[in-house]
Amino acid sequence: MMTDRWLSVDEVCEYLGVSRDTIYRWIRGRQMPARSVGRLWKFKKDEIDHWIRTGGNGSPAAHTATAGRTEA
């Protein structure tokens, strides 16, 4: 069983109880820790948990989101 796998946008939406539009807005604003893997966005659950615990203020160095990019 893989416990430290990368989560998809849909999985993060379900985990946080927010819409895909909200996730993409947080990524575009470089607030949410996310990694672009080709055309997809991926997330580490522990980074998301830390981001939430610290008030949703992710460090710009903590992610590699590219402004305006969305998952197709």
Tab-separated table of C-alpha atoms in Angstrom:
chain	number	residue	atom	x	y	z
A	1	MET	CA	0.000	0.000	0.000
A	2	MET	CA	1.325	3.440	-0.947
A	3	THR	CA	0.727	5.868	1.904
A	4	ASP	CA	2.828	8.755	0.616
A	5	ARG	CA	1.478	9.001	-2.926
A	6	TRP	CA	0.706	12.161	-4.879
A	7	LEU	CA	-2.930	13.304	-4.837
A	8	SER	CA	-4.895	14.553	-7.842
A	9	VAL	CA	-6.939	17.759	-8.023
A	10	ASP	CA	-10.160	15.770	-7.560
A	11	GLU	CA	-8.772	14.002	-4.492
A	12	VAL	CA	-7.694	17.317	-2.937
A	13	CYS	CA	-11.126	18.794	-3.720
A	14	GLU	CA	-12.782	15.923	-1.896
A	15	TYR	CA	-10.281	16.032	0.981
A	16	LEU	CA	-10.752	19.787	1.553
A	17	GLY	CA	-14.412	19.967	0.538
A	18	VAL	CA	-13.879	22.692	-2.069
A	19	SER	CA	-14.452	22.998	-5.816
A	20	ARG	CA	-11.916	22.479	-8.609
A	21	ASP	CA	-12.202	26.204	-9.401
A	22	THR	CA	-11.109	27.020	-5.847
A	23	ILE	CA	-8.098	24.697	-6.092
A	24	TYR	CA	-7.024	26.255	-9.408
A	25	ARG	CA	-7.490	29.773	-7.989
A	26	TRP	CA	-5.270	28.859	-5.012
A	27	ILE	CA	-2.638	27.416	-7.376
A	28	ARG	CA	-2.710	30.479	-9.669
A	29	GLY	CA	-2.290	32.730	-6.672
A	30	ARG	CA	0.801	30.647	-5.741
A	31	GLN	CA	-0.731	30.035	-2.345
A	32	MET	CA	-1.243	26.272	-2.434
A	33	PRO	CA	1.679	23.828	-2.541
A	34	ALA	CA	1.294	22.040	-5.888
A	35	ARG	CA	3.504	20.447	-8.524
A	36	SER	CA	2.880	20.497	-12.245
A	37	VAL	CA	3.429	17.051	-13.767
A	38	GLY	CA	2.913	17.530	-17.468
A	39	ARG	CA	-0.630	18.849	-17.796
A	40	LEU	CA	-1.683	17.596	-14.363
A	41	TRP	CA	-1.389	19.108	-10.900
A	42	LYS	CA	-0.269	16.873	-8.039
A	43	PHE	CA	-0.208	17.429	-4.289
A	44	LYS	CA	1.379	15.857	-1.216
A	45	LYS	CA	-1.134	15.372	1.589
A	46	ASP	CA	1.361	16.358	4.295
A	47	GLU	CA	2.113	19.649	2.461
A	48	ILE	CA	-1.618	20.382	2.134
A	49	ASP	CA	-2.135	19.600	5.838
A	50	HIS	CA	0.743	21.929	6.789
A	51	TRP	CA	-0.596	24.649	4.480
A	52	ILE	CA	-4.027	24.417	6.150
A	53	ARG	CA	-2.541	24.374	9.680
A	54	THR	CA	-0.524	27.519	8.935
A	55	GLY	CA	-3.555	29.419	7.679
A	56	GLY	CA	-3.232	28.601	4.000
A	57	ASN	CA	-0.099	30.690	3.579
A	58	GLY	CA	2.280	28.554	1.558
A	59	SER	CA	5.831	29.695	1.005
A	60	PRO	CA	6.548	30.508	-2.677
A	61	ALA	CA	9.612	28.246	-2.439
A	62	ALA	CA	7.420	25.370	-1.245
A	63	HIS	CA	5.769	24.820	-4.637
A	64	THR	CA	6.405	25.118	-8.325
A	65	ALA	CA	3.019	26.280	-9.580
A	66	THR	CA	3.055	28.236	-12.829
A	67	ALA	CA	0.564	31.104	-12.908
A	68	GLY	CA	-2.414	30.588	-15.200
A	69	ARG	CA	-1.827	26.870	-15.760
A	70	THR	CA	-4.771	24.504	-15.401
A	71	GLU	CA	-5.335	20.797	-15.648
A	72	ALA	CA	-7.125	19.619	-18.793
